[in-house]
Each structure stands twice: as structure tokens, then as C-alpha cells.
mmCIF file of C-alpha atoms in Angstrom:
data_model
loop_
_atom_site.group_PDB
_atom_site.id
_atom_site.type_symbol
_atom_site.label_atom_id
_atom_site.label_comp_id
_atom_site.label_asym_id
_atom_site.label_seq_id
_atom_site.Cartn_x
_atom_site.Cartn_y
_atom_site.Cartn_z
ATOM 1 C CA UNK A 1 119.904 91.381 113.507
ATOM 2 C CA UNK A 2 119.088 95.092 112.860
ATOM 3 C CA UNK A 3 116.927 96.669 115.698
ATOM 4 C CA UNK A 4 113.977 99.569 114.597
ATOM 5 C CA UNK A 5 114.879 102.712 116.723
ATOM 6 C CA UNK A 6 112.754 105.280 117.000
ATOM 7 C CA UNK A 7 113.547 108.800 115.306
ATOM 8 C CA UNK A 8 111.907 112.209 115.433
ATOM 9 C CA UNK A 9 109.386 113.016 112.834
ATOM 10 C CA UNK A 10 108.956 116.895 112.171
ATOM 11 C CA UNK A 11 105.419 117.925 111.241
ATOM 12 C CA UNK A 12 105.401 120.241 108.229
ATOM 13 C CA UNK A 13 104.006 123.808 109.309
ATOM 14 C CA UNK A 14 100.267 124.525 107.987
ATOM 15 C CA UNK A 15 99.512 126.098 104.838
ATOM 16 C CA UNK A 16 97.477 129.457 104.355
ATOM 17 C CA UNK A 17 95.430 130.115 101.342
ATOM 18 C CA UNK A 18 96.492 131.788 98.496
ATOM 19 C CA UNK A 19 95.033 135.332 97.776
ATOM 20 C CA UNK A 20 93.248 134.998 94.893
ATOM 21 C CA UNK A 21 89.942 136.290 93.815
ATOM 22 C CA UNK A 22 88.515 132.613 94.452
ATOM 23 C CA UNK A 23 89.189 133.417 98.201
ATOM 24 C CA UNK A 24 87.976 136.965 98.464
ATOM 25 C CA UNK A 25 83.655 138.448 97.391
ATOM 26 C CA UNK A 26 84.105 140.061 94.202
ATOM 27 C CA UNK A 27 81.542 142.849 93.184
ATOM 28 C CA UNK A 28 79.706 141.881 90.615
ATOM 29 C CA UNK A 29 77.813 144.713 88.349
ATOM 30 C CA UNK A 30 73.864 144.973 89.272
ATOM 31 C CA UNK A 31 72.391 143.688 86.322
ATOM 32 C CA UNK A 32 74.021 140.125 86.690
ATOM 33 C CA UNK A 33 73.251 139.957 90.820
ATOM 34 C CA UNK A 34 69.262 139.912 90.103
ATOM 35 C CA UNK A 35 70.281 136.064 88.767
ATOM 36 C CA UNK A 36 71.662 133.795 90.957
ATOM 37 C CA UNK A 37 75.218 132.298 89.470
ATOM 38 C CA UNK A 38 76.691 129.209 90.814
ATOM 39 C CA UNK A 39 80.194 130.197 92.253
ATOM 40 C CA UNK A 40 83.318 128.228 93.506
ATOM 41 C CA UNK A 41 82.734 129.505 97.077
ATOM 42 C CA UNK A 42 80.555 126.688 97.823
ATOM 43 C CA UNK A 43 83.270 124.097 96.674
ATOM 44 C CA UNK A 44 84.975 121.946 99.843
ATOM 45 C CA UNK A 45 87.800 122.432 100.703
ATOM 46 C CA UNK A 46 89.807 119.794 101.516
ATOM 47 C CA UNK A 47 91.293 118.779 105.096
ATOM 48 C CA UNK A 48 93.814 116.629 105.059
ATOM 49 C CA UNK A 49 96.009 119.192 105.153
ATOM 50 C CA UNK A 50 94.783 119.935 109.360
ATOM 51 C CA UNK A 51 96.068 115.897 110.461
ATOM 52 C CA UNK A 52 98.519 115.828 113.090
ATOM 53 C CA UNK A 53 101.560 113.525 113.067
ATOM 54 C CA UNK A 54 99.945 111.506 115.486
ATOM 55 C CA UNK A 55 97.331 109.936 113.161
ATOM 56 C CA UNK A 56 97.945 106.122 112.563
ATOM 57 C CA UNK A 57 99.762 105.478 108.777
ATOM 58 C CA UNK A 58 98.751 102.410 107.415
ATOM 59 C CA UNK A 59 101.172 100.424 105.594
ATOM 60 C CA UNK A 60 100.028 99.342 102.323
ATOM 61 C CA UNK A 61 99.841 95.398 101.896
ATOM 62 C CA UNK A 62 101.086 93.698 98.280
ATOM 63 C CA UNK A 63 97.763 91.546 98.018
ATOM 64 C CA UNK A 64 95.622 91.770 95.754
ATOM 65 C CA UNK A 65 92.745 89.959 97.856
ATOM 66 C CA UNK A 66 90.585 91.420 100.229
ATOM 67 C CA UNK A 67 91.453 90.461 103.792
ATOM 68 C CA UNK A 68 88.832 87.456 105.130
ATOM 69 C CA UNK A 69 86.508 88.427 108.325
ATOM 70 C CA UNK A 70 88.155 87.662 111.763
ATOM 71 C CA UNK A 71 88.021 83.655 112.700
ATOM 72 C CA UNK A 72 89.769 81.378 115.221
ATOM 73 C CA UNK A 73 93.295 80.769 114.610
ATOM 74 C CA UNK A 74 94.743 77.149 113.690
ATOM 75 C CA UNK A 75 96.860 77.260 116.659
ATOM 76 C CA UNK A 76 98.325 73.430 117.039
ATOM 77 C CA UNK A 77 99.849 74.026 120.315
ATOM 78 C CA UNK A 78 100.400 75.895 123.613
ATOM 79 C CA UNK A 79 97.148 77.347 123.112
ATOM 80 C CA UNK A 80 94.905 74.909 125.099
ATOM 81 C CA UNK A 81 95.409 76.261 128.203
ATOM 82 C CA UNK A 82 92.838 79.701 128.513
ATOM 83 C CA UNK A 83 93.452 80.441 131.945
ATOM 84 C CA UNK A 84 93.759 84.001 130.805
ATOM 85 C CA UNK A 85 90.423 84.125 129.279
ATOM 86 C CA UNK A 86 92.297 86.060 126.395
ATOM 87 C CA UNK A 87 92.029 85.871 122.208
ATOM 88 C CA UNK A 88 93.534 83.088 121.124
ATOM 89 C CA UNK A 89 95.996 84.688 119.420
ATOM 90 C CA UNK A 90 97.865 85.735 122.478
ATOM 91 C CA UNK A 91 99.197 82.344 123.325
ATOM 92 C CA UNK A 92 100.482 79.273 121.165
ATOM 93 C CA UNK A 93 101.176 79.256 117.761
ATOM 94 C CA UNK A 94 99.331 80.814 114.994
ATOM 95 C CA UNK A 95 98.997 80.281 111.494
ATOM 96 C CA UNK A 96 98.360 82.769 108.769
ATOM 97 C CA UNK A 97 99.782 84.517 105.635
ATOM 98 C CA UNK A 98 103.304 86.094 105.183
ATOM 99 C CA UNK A 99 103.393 89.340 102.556
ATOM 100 C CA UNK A 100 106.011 91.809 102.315
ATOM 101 C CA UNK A 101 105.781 96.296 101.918
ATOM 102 C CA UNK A 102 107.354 98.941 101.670
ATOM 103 C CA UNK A 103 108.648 99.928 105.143
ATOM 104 C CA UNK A 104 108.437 103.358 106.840
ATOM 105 C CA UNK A 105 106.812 105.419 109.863
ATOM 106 C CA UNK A 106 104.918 102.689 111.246
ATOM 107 C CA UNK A 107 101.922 103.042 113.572
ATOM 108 C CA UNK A 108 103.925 102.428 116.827
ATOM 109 C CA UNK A 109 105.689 105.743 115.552
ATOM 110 C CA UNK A 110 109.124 103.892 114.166
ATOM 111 C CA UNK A 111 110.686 105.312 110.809
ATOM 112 C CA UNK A 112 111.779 101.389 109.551
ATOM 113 C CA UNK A 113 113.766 100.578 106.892
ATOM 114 C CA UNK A 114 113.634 97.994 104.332
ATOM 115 C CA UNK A 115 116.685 96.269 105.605
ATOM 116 C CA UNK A 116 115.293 96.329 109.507
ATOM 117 C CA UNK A 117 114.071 92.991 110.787
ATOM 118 C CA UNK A 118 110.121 94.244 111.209
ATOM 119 C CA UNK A 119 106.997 93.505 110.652
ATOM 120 C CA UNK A 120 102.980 94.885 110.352
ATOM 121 C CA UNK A 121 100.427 92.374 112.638
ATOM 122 C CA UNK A 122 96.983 92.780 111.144
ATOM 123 C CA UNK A 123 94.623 95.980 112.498
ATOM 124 C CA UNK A 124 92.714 93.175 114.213
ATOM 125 C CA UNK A 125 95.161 91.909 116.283
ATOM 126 C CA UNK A 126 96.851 95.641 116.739
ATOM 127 C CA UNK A 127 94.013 97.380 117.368
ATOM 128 C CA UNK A 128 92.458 94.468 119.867
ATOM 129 C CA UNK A 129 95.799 93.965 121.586
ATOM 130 C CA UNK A 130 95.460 94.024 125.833
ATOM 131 C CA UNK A 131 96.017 96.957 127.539
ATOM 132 C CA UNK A 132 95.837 99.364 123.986
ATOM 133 C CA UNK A 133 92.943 102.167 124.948
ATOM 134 C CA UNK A 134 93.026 103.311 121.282
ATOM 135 C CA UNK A 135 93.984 106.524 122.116
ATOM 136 C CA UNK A 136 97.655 107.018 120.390
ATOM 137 C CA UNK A 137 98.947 103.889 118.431
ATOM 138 C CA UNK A 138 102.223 104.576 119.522
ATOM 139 C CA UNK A 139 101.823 103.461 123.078
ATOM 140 C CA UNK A 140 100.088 100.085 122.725
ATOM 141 C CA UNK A 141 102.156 97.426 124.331
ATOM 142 C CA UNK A 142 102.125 95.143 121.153
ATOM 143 C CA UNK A 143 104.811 97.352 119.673
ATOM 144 C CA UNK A 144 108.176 96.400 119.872
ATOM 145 C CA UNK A 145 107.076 92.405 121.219
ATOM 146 C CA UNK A 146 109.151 90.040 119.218
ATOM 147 C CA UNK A 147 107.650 86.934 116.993
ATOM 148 C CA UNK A 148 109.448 84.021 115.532
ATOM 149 C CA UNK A 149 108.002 83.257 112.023
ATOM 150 C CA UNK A 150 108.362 80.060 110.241
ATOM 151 C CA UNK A 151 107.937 79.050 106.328
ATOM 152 C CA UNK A 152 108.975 75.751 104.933
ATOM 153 C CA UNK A 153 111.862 74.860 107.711
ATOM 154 C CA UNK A 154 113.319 78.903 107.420
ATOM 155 C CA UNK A 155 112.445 81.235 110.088
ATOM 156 C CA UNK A 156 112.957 84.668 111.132
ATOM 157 C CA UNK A 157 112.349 86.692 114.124
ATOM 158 C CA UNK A 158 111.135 90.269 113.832
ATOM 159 C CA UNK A 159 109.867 93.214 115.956
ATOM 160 C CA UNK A 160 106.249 94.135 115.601
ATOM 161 C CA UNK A 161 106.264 98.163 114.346
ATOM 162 C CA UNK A 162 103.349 98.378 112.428
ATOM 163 C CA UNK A 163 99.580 97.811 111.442
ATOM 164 C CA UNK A 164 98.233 96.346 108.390
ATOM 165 C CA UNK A 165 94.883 97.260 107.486
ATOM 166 C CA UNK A 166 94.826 94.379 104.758
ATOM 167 C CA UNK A 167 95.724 91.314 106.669
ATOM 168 C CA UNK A 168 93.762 88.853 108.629
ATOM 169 C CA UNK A 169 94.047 88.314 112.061
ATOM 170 C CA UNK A 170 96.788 86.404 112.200
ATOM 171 C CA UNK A 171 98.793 87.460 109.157
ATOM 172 C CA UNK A 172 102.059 89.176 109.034
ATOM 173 C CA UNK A 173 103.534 91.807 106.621
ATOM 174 C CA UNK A 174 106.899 91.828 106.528
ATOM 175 C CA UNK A 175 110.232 93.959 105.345
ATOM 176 C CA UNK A 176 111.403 93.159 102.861
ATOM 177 C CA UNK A 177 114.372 91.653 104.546
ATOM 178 C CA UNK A 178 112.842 89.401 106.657
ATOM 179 C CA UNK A 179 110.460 88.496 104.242
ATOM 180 C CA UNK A 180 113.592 87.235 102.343
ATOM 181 C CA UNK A 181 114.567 84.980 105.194
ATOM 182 C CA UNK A 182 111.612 82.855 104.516
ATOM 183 C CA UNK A 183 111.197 83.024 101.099
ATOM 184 C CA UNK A 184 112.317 84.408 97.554
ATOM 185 C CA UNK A 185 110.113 87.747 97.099
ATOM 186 C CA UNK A 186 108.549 85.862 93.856
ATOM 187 C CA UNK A 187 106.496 83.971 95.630
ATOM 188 C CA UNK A 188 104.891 87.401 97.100
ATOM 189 C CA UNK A 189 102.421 85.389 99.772
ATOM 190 C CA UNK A 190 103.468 82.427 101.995
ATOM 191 C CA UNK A 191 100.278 80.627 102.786
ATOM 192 C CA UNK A 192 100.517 78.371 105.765
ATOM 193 C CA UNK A 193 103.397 80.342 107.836
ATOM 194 C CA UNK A 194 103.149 79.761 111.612
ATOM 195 C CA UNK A 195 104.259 82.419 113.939
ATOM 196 C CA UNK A 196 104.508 82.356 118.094
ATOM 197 C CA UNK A 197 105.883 85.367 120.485
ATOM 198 C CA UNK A 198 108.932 85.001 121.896
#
């Protein structure tokens, strides 16, 4: 089963402006300065350009729904048991939506591949997960835990590397290669897959 290794991503050095007269005060001749003129200085500029590596990528999600509000999973087992006062998503097993994307530096700061054995848990759970401060995606302790997912009698077990901003709380975005252990990527979502942590 392929393994998601971390590599080093290089941050691309920051651009200057060009030196053009939209960047410099150009003299204008007297007569024309007594009425004001609307110039391109006061245009925004944008700032996307200032982000640091360390902002969190999202993955983009192949549904065309928008993702339902946060509710109790359907957990039909281990999960009775509370005694760490925890969501309920930490223990038992859940039951959600399977979709596949288009793998590649995922939030916990893993370049994956399509062929790598991964998958995106939903900003929900990722950004809610114990002992994550918010601080730098990369270090919250849900990256790298293992789940076993299950769709009609095929399962797969992945590596959680990602967030997906699209999913439910208990939904799971796959690569495409594990996606394909569960199902044929014409079906595109798998309604009623359970998942647990190993």
C-alpha cells in the first residue's frame, strides 16, 4: 500500500512591480490639474501574491452539492461508551459520503499523488480535531491517523493528509486510487460508506 511522505515545497521569491508610468506621479500640464481626473492609482492591488507556504490549500471536492450543516453521526457501534466526553466522531464507526479529487500539497503539508492511498476528512472534523490549536495545519495530530473505509463489502484503508472544505462531518474525499478500491469512479459519490480509525 503506497505511504504519503512528506517532500520540501520551495516558496517562489516575491515579485516587484513593474516600472511603468501606472506606478510612478506623472506631471500633468496646469490647465488639466484645476479638474480632478479619476486615475488608476486608486485601483487595489491585489495580495495574494504576499501568502506564505504555510497557508492551508484546500482540496477541491467533485460535488456538486453544498455540504449539509454539522449533525450527529450514525455511528452503529463502539460509540456508546463517552467516557472521553469527546465528538462522536472520535470513536466507533461513522457513516458519511465517499468522493474522490485531484490529489496534491495537502493541508498536513504532504505533496500526494493520485496513486497514494490518502484521503481529505471534512474541515469540521480537521479543524475540530483534539489537541489541533489552529495555528499551522501541518502539526495537528489528525494527520497521518489511518481509517478503514467500507462501501458495499470493498474496503480500503488510507492515511488522512488533507482537508476538505466541501464535505460534511463525517465524509471522506478520496485519491483517486483508493476511491477505486470501493467503487468504479462513475458512480462519483458513495452514499452510505462507513469508516472507523484504526
Amino acid at each position: 500500500m503506497p505511504v504519503a511522505e512528506p517532500e520540501p515545497v520551495m516558496a517562489a521569491p516575491l515579485r516587484k512591480r513593474s516600472d511603468s508610468k501606472r506606478c510612478k506621479n506623472v506631471e500633468s500640464d496646469p490647465a488639466s490639474s484645476a479638474t480632478p481626473t479619476s486615475t488608476p492609482e486608486n485601483t487595489p492591488t491585489p495580495t495574494s501574491h504576499k501568502q506564505t507556504p504555510t497557508s492551508t490549500p484546500t482540496p477541491t471536492s467533485h460535488s456538486s452539492s453544498s455540504s449539509a450543516a454539522p449533525q450527529s453521526t450514525q455511528g452503529s457501534s463502539g460509540g456508546g461508551s463517552g467516557s472521553s466526553g469527546g465528538p462522536s466522531w472520535l470513536t466507533g464507526t461513522q457513516s458519511g459520503d465517499g468522493t474522490y479529487y485531484a490529489t496534491g500539497l495537502g493541508a498536513c503539508g504532504i505533496v500526494n499523488h493520485d496513486t497514494d492511498y490518502i484521503a481529505a476528512v471534512s474541515h469540521l472534523l480537521f479543524d475540530n480535531y483534539p489537541g489541533y490549536n489552529g495555528v499551522n495545519p501541518n502539526n495537528n495530530p489528525v494527520c497521518n491517523r489511518q481509517i478503514k473505509a467500507n462501501y458495499q463489502g470493498k474496503s480500503v484503508t488510507i492515511t488522512v493528509t488533507d482537508r476538505c472544505t466541501g464535505c460534511a462531518v463525517t465524509d471522506l474525499d478520496f485519491s483517486p486510487s483508493a476511491f477505486s478500491q470501493l467503487a468504479d469512479f462513475a458512480v462519483g459519490r458513495l452514499h452510505g460508506m462507513t469508516w472507523e480509525w484504526v
